[in-house]
CSV table of C-alpha atoms and ligand atoms in Angstrom, one decimal:
chain,number,residue,atom,x,y,z
A,146,MET,CA,83.1,69.2,93.1
A,147,ILE,CA,86.2,68.9,95.0
A,148,GLY,CA,90.1,70.5,95.0
A,149,ASN,CA,91.9,68.3,93.0
A,150,SER,CA,91.9,70.1,89.5
A,151,PHE,CA,91.5,73.1,87.9
A,152,TYR,CA,90.7,74.5,84.3
A,153,ARG,CA,92.4,78.1,84.0
A,154,ASP,CA,95.7,77.8,82.3
A,155,THR,CA,97.4,78.7,85.3
A,156,TRP,CA,99.2,77.5,88.7
A,157,ALA,CA,102.1,76.8,91.0
A,158,GLU,CA,104.3,73.8,91.2
A,159,ILE,CA,105.5,72.8,94.7
A,160,ASP,CA,108.1,70.4,95.2
A,161,LEU,CA,108.1,68.6,98.2
A,162,SER,CA,111.2,66.7,97.5
A,163,ALA,CA,112.7,69.7,97.4
A,164,ILE,CA,111.9,70.4,100.9
A,165,GLU,CA,112.3,67.9,102.8
A,166,GLU,CA,116.0,67.9,100.7
A,167,ASN,CA,115.9,71.5,103.3
A,168,ILE,CA,114.8,69.3,105.7
A,169,LEU,CA,117.4,66.3,105.9
A,170,SER,CA,120.4,68.7,105.6
A,171,MET,CA,119.6,72.0,107.7
A,172,LYS,CA,119.3,68.0,110.1
A,173,HIS,CA,122.3,66.9,109.4
A,174,HIS,CA,123.8,71.0,109.9
A,175,ILE,CA,122.1,70.6,113.4
A,176,GLY,CA,123.0,67.5,114.6
A,177,SER,CA,120.2,65.4,115.9
A,178,SER,CA,120.4,66.3,119.1
A,179,VAL,CA,118.4,69.7,117.8
A,180,ASP,CA,114.8,69.7,117.0
A,181,LEU,CA,113.9,71.1,114.0
A,182,ILE,CA,110.8,73.0,113.8
A,183,ALA,CA,109.3,73.4,110.9
A,184,VAL,CA,107.9,76.8,109.9
A,185,VAL,CA,104.7,76.7,108.2
A,186,LYS,CA,102.6,80.0,108.5
A,187,ALA,CA,100.9,81.6,106.2
A,188,ASN,CA,99.5,78.9,104.5
A,189,ALA,CA,103.6,77.1,104.7
A,190,TYR,CA,105.3,80.3,103.0
A,191,GLY,CA,102.2,80.9,100.9
A,192,HIS,CA,102.7,77.0,99.2
A,193,GLY,CA,100.2,74.7,101.0
A,194,ASP,CA,100.1,74.5,104.9
A,195,ALA,CA,99.4,70.5,105.1
A,196,GLN,CA,101.5,69.9,102.2
A,197,VAL,CA,104.2,71.8,103.6
A,198,ALA,CA,103.2,70.4,107.6
A,199,ASN,CA,102.6,66.8,105.7
A,200,THR,CA,106.6,66.3,104.1
A,201,ALA,CA,108.8,67.9,106.8
A,202,LEU,CA,106.8,65.9,109.9
A,203,SER,CA,108.8,63.0,107.1
A,204,ALA,CA,111.1,63.9,107.1
A,205,GLY,CA,111.9,64.5,110.8
A,206,ALA,CA,110.5,68.1,111.8
A,207,ALA,CA,109.2,66.9,115.5
A,208,MET,CA,106.7,70.3,115.7
A,209,LEU,CA,105.0,72.7,113.5
A,210,ALA,CA,104.9,76.5,114.7
A,211,VAL,CA,102.0,78.8,112.9
A,212,ALA,CA,101.1,82.3,113.3
A,213,PHE,CA,97.2,82.3,114.7
A,214,LEU,CA,94.8,79.9,115.8
A,215,ASP,CA,92.6,79.8,113.1
A,216,GLU,CA,96.3,78.3,111.2
A,217,ALA,CA,97.1,75.7,114.0
A,218,LEU,CA,93.2,74.5,113.7
A,219,ALA,CA,93.2,74.3,109.3
A,220,LEU,CA,96.0,71.7,109.9
A,221,ARG,CA,94.1,70.2,113.1
A,222,ASN,CA,91.1,70.0,110.4
A,223,GLN,CA,93.4,68.0,108.0
A,224,GLY,CA,94.3,66.0,110.2
A,225,ILE,CA,97.9,66.5,111.4
A,226,THR,CA,98.0,65.6,115.3
A,227,ALA,CA,102.2,66.6,115.7
A,228,PRO,CA,102.2,69.2,118.0
A,229,ILE,CA,102.2,72.6,116.4
A,230,LEU,CA,102.8,75.9,118.3
A,231,ILE,CA,101.3,79.3,117.9
A,232,LEU,CA,103.3,82.0,117.7
A,233,GLY,CA,101.8,84.5,118.2
A,234,ALA,CA,98.8,86.3,120.1
A,235,VAL,CA,96.0,83.9,121.1
A,236,PRO,CA,93.0,85.8,122.4
A,237,PRO,CA,92.3,84.9,126.3
A,238,GLU,CA,89.1,83.7,125.4
A,239,ALA,CA,90.8,80.9,123.4
A,240,VAL,CA,93.1,78.6,125.1
A,241,LYS,CA,90.4,75.9,126.0
A,242,THR,CA,90.2,75.5,122.2
A,243,CYS,CA,93.7,75.4,122.5
A,244,ALA,CA,93.9,73.1,125.7
A,245,ASP,CA,91.3,70.5,124.1
A,246,GLN,CA,93.3,70.4,120.2
A,247,LYS,CA,96.5,70.2,122.8
A,248,LEU,CA,98.2,73.0,120.6
A,249,THR,CA,101.3,74.7,122.2
A,250,VAL,CA,100.8,78.7,122.6
A,251,THR,CA,102.9,81.6,123.4
A,252,ALA,CA,102.5,82.9,126.6
A,253,TYR,CA,104.0,86.9,125.6
A,254,SER,CA,103.2,89.2,129.5
A,255,ASN,CA,101.9,87.8,132.5
A,256,GLU,CA,99.2,90.1,132.1
A,257,TRP,CA,97.6,87.7,129.0
A,258,LEU,CA,98.1,84.4,130.9
A,259,ASN,CA,96.4,85.7,134.2
A,260,ALA,CA,93.4,86.8,132.0
A,261,ALA,CA,93.7,83.5,129.9
A,262,VAL,CA,94.1,81.4,133.3
A,263,PRO,CA,89.5,81.5,133.9
A,264,TYR,CA,88.8,80.9,130.1
A,265,LEU,CA,90.5,76.8,130.9
A,266,GLU,CA,88.5,75.6,132.4
A,267,GLY,CA,90.2,73.5,134.7
A,268,ALA,CA,92.3,72.4,131.2
A,269,THR,CA,95.5,71.9,130.3
A,270,LEU,CA,96.9,74.8,128.7
A,271,LEU,CA,100.8,74.0,126.5
A,272,PHE,CA,102.3,76.8,126.5
A,273,HIS,CA,106.1,78.0,125.8
A,274,MET,CA,107.2,81.4,127.7
A,275,LYS,CA,108.2,83.9,124.9
A,276,ILE,CA,111.3,86.1,125.8
A,277,ASP,CA,111.9,89.8,124.1
A,278,SER,CA,115.9,90.2,123.5
A,279,GLY,CA,115.2,92.7,121.4
A,280,MET,CA,112.9,92.6,118.5
A,281,GLY,CA,110.1,94.4,119.8
A,282,ARG,CA,107.4,92.5,119.4
A,283,ILE,CA,106.1,90.6,122.5
A,284,GLY,CA,107.7,88.3,125.1
A,285,LEU,CA,108.5,89.3,128.4
A,286,LYS,CA,111.8,91.9,128.8
A,287,THR,CA,113.1,91.4,132.5
A,288,GLU,CA,114.0,89.2,134.8
A,289,ASN,CA,112.1,89.6,136.9
A,290,GLU,CA,108.6,89.2,134.5
A,291,VAL,CA,110.4,85.8,133.4
A,292,LEU,CA,110.0,84.6,137.7
A,293,GLU,CA,106.6,85.7,137.7
A,294,MET,CA,105.0,83.6,135.2
A,295,THR,CA,107.2,80.9,136.0
A,296,ARG,CA,105.7,81.1,140.0
A,297,LEU,CA,102.1,81.7,137.9
A,298,ALA,CA,102.6,77.9,136.2
A,299,ASN,CA,104.2,76.5,139.3
A,300,SER,CA,100.4,77.9,141.0
A,301,HIS,CA,98.5,76.8,138.6
A,302,GLU,CA,98.8,72.4,137.8
A,303,ASN,CA,97.1,72.8,134.4
A,304,LEU,CA,99.9,75.3,133.3
A,305,HIS,CA,102.2,73.6,131.9
A,306,LEU,CA,105.4,75.4,130.6
A,307,LYS,CA,106.8,73.5,127.9
A,308,GLY,CA,109.5,75.7,126.1
A,309,VAL,CA,111.1,79.0,126.1
A,310,TYR,CA,112.1,81.2,123.4
A,311,THR,CA,113.3,84.3,121.4
A,312,HIS,CA,113.4,86.1,118.7
A,313,PHE,CA,116.1,87.7,116.5
A,314,ALA,CA,116.2,91.3,114.3
A,315,THR,CA,119.7,91.0,112.7
A,316,ALA,CA,119.9,87.7,112.3
A,317,ASP,CA,119.9,87.9,107.8
A,318,GLU,CA,122.8,90.6,108.3
A,319,LEU,CA,126.6,90.2,108.6
A,320,ASP,CA,127.3,92.2,111.3
A,321,THR,CA,126.2,90.1,114.7
A,322,ALA,CA,126.7,93.0,116.5
A,323,TYR,CA,122.9,93.6,117.8
A,324,PHE,CA,122.3,89.8,117.8
A,325,GLN,CA,124.8,88.5,120.1
A,326,LYS,CA,123.0,91.6,122.1
A,327,GLN,CA,120.3,89.8,121.9
A,328,LEU,CA,121.4,85.9,123.1
A,329,THR,CA,122.9,87.6,125.7
A,330,CYS,CA,119.7,89.4,127.0
A,331,PHE,CA,117.6,85.6,126.0
A,332,LYS,CA,120.7,83.6,128.3
A,333,THR,CA,120.8,85.9,130.9
A,334,LEU,CA,116.7,86.5,131.2
A,335,ILE,CA,116.5,82.1,131.1
A,336,ARG,CA,118.8,81.3,133.4
A,337,SER,CA,116.1,80.5,136.4
A,338,LEU,CA,114.5,77.9,134.7
A,339,PRO,CA,114.3,74.2,134.0
A,340,LEU,CA,116.2,74.2,130.2
A,341,ASP,CA,116.7,70.8,130.1
A,342,ASP,CA,113.6,69.6,131.1
A,343,ILE,CA,111.6,71.8,128.2
A,344,LEU,CA,112.5,73.1,124.2
A,345,VAL,CA,114.3,76.4,124.5
A,346,HIS,CA,114.8,77.9,120.8
A,347,SER,CA,115.9,81.4,119.5
A,348,SER,CA,117.1,80.4,116.1
A,349,ASN,CA,115.2,81.4,112.7
A,350,SER,CA,116.7,79.5,109.6
A,351,ALA,CA,119.1,82.6,108.9
A,352,ALA,CA,120.8,82.0,112.6
A,353,GLY,CA,120.4,78.6,112.6
A,354,LEU,CA,122.4,78.1,109.3
A,355,ARG,CA,125.1,80.7,110.5
A,356,HIS,CA,125.5,80.7,114.4
A,357,LYS,CA,125.6,77.1,116.0
A,358,ASP,CA,126.0,79.3,119.7
A,359,SER,CA,122.3,80.4,119.1
A,360,LEU,CA,120.4,76.4,118.7
A,361,PHE,CA,120.1,75.6,122.2
A,362,ASN,CA,117.9,72.0,121.6
A,363,ALA,CA,115.3,73.4,118.7
A,364,VAL,CA,115.1,75.7,115.6
A,365,ARG,CA,112.8,77.4,113.7
A,366,PHE,CA,113.0,76.5,109.9
A,367,GLY,CA,110.9,78.6,108.1
A,368,ILE,CA,112.3,80.7,105.3
A,369,SER,CA,115.1,78.1,104.2
A,370,MET,CA,113.0,75.4,104.6
A,371,TYR,CA,111.5,76.2,101.0
A,372,GLY,CA,115.0,76.4,99.5
A,373,LEU,CA,115.3,80.4,99.4
A,374,SER,CA,118.9,82.5,101.3
A,375,PRO,CA,117.3,84.9,105.0
A,376,SER,CA,118.9,87.2,102.8
A,377,GLU,CA,121.1,87.9,99.8
A,378,GLU,CA,124.6,88.9,101.5
A,379,MET,CA,123.9,85.2,103.5
A,380,LYS,CA,123.5,83.4,99.9
A,381,SER,CA,127.8,83.0,100.6
A,382,LEU,CA,128.0,81.7,104.1
A,383,LEU,CA,124.9,79.2,103.2
A,384,PRO,CA,126.7,75.6,104.8
A,385,PHE,CA,124.9,74.2,102.4
A,386,PRO,CA,123.1,74.0,98.8
A,387,LEU,CA,119.1,75.7,99.3
A,388,ARG,CA,117.1,73.9,96.6
A,389,GLN,CA,113.6,77.0,95.6
A,390,ALA,CA,110.4,74.4,95.5
A,391,PHE,CA,108.5,76.8,94.7
A,392,THR,CA,107.1,77.5,90.7
A,393,LEU,CA,104.8,79.6,88.8
A,394,HIS,CA,103.0,78.8,84.8
A,395,THR,CA,100.8,80.1,82.7
A,396,LYS,CA,99.8,78.9,79.4
A,397,LEU,CA,99.4,81.3,76.0
A,398,VAL,CA,95.6,81.7,76.0
A,399,HIS,CA,95.6,83.5,72.8
A,400,VAL,CA,98.4,84.9,70.0
A,401,LYS,CA,97.8,87.6,67.2
A,402,LYS,CA,100.1,89.9,64.9
A,403,ILE,CA,99.9,93.5,65.7
A,404,ALA,CA,100.5,96.0,63.4
A,405,LYS,CA,103.9,99.3,64.0
A,406,GLY,CA,102.0,101.0,66.1
A,407,GLU,CA,99.1,99.4,67.7
A,408,SER,CA,98.8,99.4,71.9
A,409,VAL,CA,98.8,96.9,73.8
A,410,SER,CA,96.6,97.8,77.3
A,411,TYR,CA,95.5,99.8,79.6
A,412,GLY,CA,96.7,103.6,79.0
A,413,ALA,CA,97.9,102.0,76.4
A,414,THR,CA,101.3,102.3,77.3
A,415,TYR,CA,103.3,99.5,75.0
A,416,THR,CA,103.6,101.4,72.0
A,417,ALA,CA,104.6,98.3,69.2
A,418,LYS,CA,108.0,99.3,66.8
A,419,GLN,CA,107.6,96.6,64.3
A,420,ASP,CA,104.6,94.5,62.8
A,421,GLU,CA,105.5,91.7,66.5
A,422,TRP,CA,103.5,88.5,67.1
A,423,LEU,CA,101.9,89.6,70.7
A,424,GLY,CA,100.9,86.9,73.6
A,425,THR,CA,98.4,86.6,75.7
A,426,MET,CA,98.9,84.8,79.8
A,427,PRO,CA,95.4,84.1,82.3
A,428,ILE,CA,97.1,85.9,85.1
A,429,GLY,CA,97.0,89.5,87.2
A,430,TYR,CA,97.1,91.6,90.0
A,431,ALA,CA,94.4,89.1,91.0
A,432,ASP,CA,96.7,86.5,91.1
A,433,GLY,CA,99.2,88.1,93.2
A,434,TRP,CA,101.9,88.8,90.1
A,435,LEU,CA,101.8,92.8,91.1
A,436,ARG,CA,101.2,95.5,88.9
A,437,LYS,CA,105.6,96.4,89.6
A,438,LEU,CA,106.2,93.3,87.5
A,439,SER,CA,104.4,95.7,84.2
A,440,GLY,CA,107.7,94.9,81.5
A,441,SER,CA,109.6,92.0,83.4
A,442,GLU,CA,110.8,89.3,82.0
A,443,VAL,CA,109.2,85.8,81.4
A,444,LEU,CA,110.4,81.5,79.9
A,445,ILE,CA,109.0,80.8,76.8
A,446,ASP,CA,111.0,77.4,75.3
A,447,GLY,CA,113.6,78.5,77.3
A,448,ILE,CA,114.2,81.9,75.8
A,449,ARG,CA,113.6,85.4,78.7
A,450,GLN,CA,111.0,87.4,77.0
A,451,LYS,CA,109.6,90.8,78.0
A,452,THR,CA,105.9,91.6,79.0
A,453,ALA,CA,104.2,94.2,77.4
A,454,GLY,CA,101.9,97.3,78.3
A,455,ARG,CA,100.6,96.6,82.0
A,456,ILE,CA,99.9,94.1,83.9
A,457,CYS,CA,95.9,93.9,84.1
A,458,MET,CA,93.4,92.1,86.7
A,459,ASP,CA,93.7,88.2,85.8
A,460,GLN,CA,95.5,88.6,82.1
A,461,MET,CA,99.0,90.1,80.7
A,462,MET,CA,100.2,90.3,77.7
A,463,VAL,CA,103.4,88.9,75.9
A,464,THR,CA,106.7,89.6,72.8
A,465,LEU,CA,106.8,86.4,71.1
A,466,PRO,CA,109.4,85.7,69.2
A,467,GLU,CA,107.6,83.8,66.2
A,468,ALA,CA,103.6,82.6,66.1
A,469,LEU,CA,103.5,80.4,68.8
A,470,PRO,CA,100.8,78.1,69.3
A,471,VAL,CA,98.0,78.1,72.1
A,472,GLY,CA,99.2,76.2,74.7
A,473,THR,CA,102.7,77.2,74.9
A,474,LYS,CA,103.0,77.1,78.3
A,475,VAL,CA,105.1,79.9,80.2
A,476,THR,CA,107.4,80.2,83.3
A,477,LEU,CA,106.8,83.4,85.2
A,478,ILE,CA,109.3,81.2,88.6
A,479,GLY,CA,110.9,79.0,87.7
A,480,THR,CA,113.6,77.1,84.6
A,481,GLN,CA,113.2,76.0,81.4
A,482,GLY,CA,116.7,75.2,80.2
A,483,ASP,CA,119.1,76.9,81.0
A,484,GLU,CA,117.7,80.0,81.7
A,485,MET,CA,116.3,80.4,85.3
A,486,ILE,CA,113.6,82.7,87.2
A,487,THR,CA,113.8,82.6,91.1
A,488,ILE,CA,112.1,84.3,93.3
A,489,ASP,CA,114.9,86.7,94.4
A,490,GLU,CA,115.0,88.7,90.8
A,491,ILE,CA,111.8,88.8,91.5
A,492,ALA,CA,111.3,90.3,94.7
A,493,SER,CA,114.7,92.6,93.7
A,494,ARG,CA,112.2,93.7,91.3
A,495,LEU,CA,110.0,94.3,93.6
A,496,ASP,CA,112.2,95.8,95.6
A,497,THR,CA,111.3,94.0,98.5
A,498,ILE,CA,112.9,90.6,100.3
A,499,ASN,CA,111.7,86.9,99.1
A,500,TYR,CA,109.9,85.8,101.8
A,501,GLU,CA,107.3,88.3,100.2
A,502,ILE,CA,107.2,86.3,96.7
A,503,PRO,CA,105.4,83.1,97.5
A,504,CYS,CA,103.2,84.8,100.0
A,505,THR,CA,102.0,87.1,97.7
A,506,ILE,CA,101.0,84.7,95.1
A,507,THR,CA,96.6,84.5,96.1
A,508,SER,CA,95.2,80.7,96.9
A,509,ARG,CA,93.1,81.7,93.4
A,510,VAL,CA,96.5,79.9,91.7
A,511,PRO,CA,95.7,76.3,91.9
A,512,ARG,CA,98.4,74.4,94.1
A,513,MET,CA,100.3,71.2,92.4
A,514,PHE,CA,102.6,69.5,94.8
A,515,LEU,CA,105.1,67.7,92.8
A,516,LYS,CA,107.7,65.0,94.5
A,517,ASN,CA,110.2,63.1,92.5
A,518,GLY,CA,109.0,64.6,89.6
A,519,SER,CA,105.5,62.7,90.0
A,520,ILE,CA,101.8,64.7,91.1
A,521,MET,CA,101.3,64.0,94.5
A,522,GLU,CA,97.9,66.0,94.9
A,523,ILE,CA,96.8,68.9,93.9
A,524,ARG,CA,94.7,71.7,96.0
A,525,ASN,CA,92.2,74.6,93.8
A,526,SER,CA,91.5,76.7,96.8
A,527,LEU,CA,88.5,77.7,94.6
A,528,LEU,CA,87.0,73.9,94.3
A,529,SER,CA,87.5,72.8,98.1
A,530,ASP,CA,86.4,73.1,101.2
A,531,VAL,CA,89.5,73.3,103.2
B,781,PLP,C1,108.1,83.9,110.5
B,781,PLP,C2,109.0,83.7,112.3
B,781,PLP,C3,109.9,82.6,112.0
B,781,PLP,C4,110.7,81.3,111.0
B,781,PLP,O1,111.3,82.6,110.1
B,781,PLP,P1,112.4,82.8,108.8
B,781,PLP,O2,113.2,83.9,108.8
B,781,PLP,O3,111.5,82.2,107.6
B,781,PLP,O4,113.7,81.0,109.3
B,781,PLP,C5,110.7,81.6,113.2
B,781,PLP,N1,110.3,82.5,113.9
B,781,PLP,C6,108.8,83.7,114.2
B,781,PLP,C7,109.4,84.0,116.3
B,781,PLP,C8,108.2,83.7,113.3
B,781,PLP,O5,107.5,84.7,113.4
């Protein structure tokens, strides 16, 4: 059995045309002298790594970025040969694998680079130097450390410095003071480097959309490639409209009438106030539809309906206006008619950020990839070897 089919009546739809459009808009915004690095870590924020990567590359992305080595290897295993930057720490013992697979690693301390060199066995390592300008995660913090790493690279001909970058902590906030402080720090720390010959990048989506002065010659485009605003407060500042790519759907698998006074689901927390129709849907918290969403709304026939009782591991219930047929489509994220439930709405219900929502929808939910409205591919990780 291969992973291009599924039987369960729950699936996510990934609109690759929306991703393509968001990338083309961003490329137009940053101009042709700035490279776009498509950030496809975490299975492309839950959307599907290889499918998003291929869409991004054909829309003109120059490079891909992932969080760690295994994610990069997963892309290589799916036939992707484009340059890939690994943003997080790679164990020094694993750098030979990176070199063999032509993956670009992040050198974030001289201790790390010194430890890595012996494991290369002479193979050529491509790396970007990471500056910690105020995020406090990984990276060099002083000019001396930068000079030392440059010296180290110059003394090993198999160490190739291909880029330098930093990451902003507050680029999505209206107050720009901390952002400016980081930008100044970055510019100061990199002034000894051959900036015309390497990739220099500081911007995530938020900075790339807002701050032309932080573009340098590449931008790391993540959340907004998927059509989501980096924050609520940035929504009014977006230079072009974004199109959300991720929607989530299920179907009614059982419909019945319950009598006034009957209760629904674990804890019997919902009790019918009158005789009413109830539908059961095959989705639950093991799919990432978290229990905290109990009582939230779904779309059926273009109308918002309230879910009833606690969300179970694999199922949940919804009150219906009438006896709807089994098989009726239910949209948990997305549009039906004039109504839309956005990822931002779900994030707000969960007191979190939109980034978390598609990442949280587990691999148990098959992904259906659409282009111009047609199904291109289905990925069901339960029935697949990749
Ligand atoms: C995740 C990540 C990004 C992408 O950020 P978005 O806000 O999603 O655009 C860029 N750079 C680094 C270092 C990251 O970890």
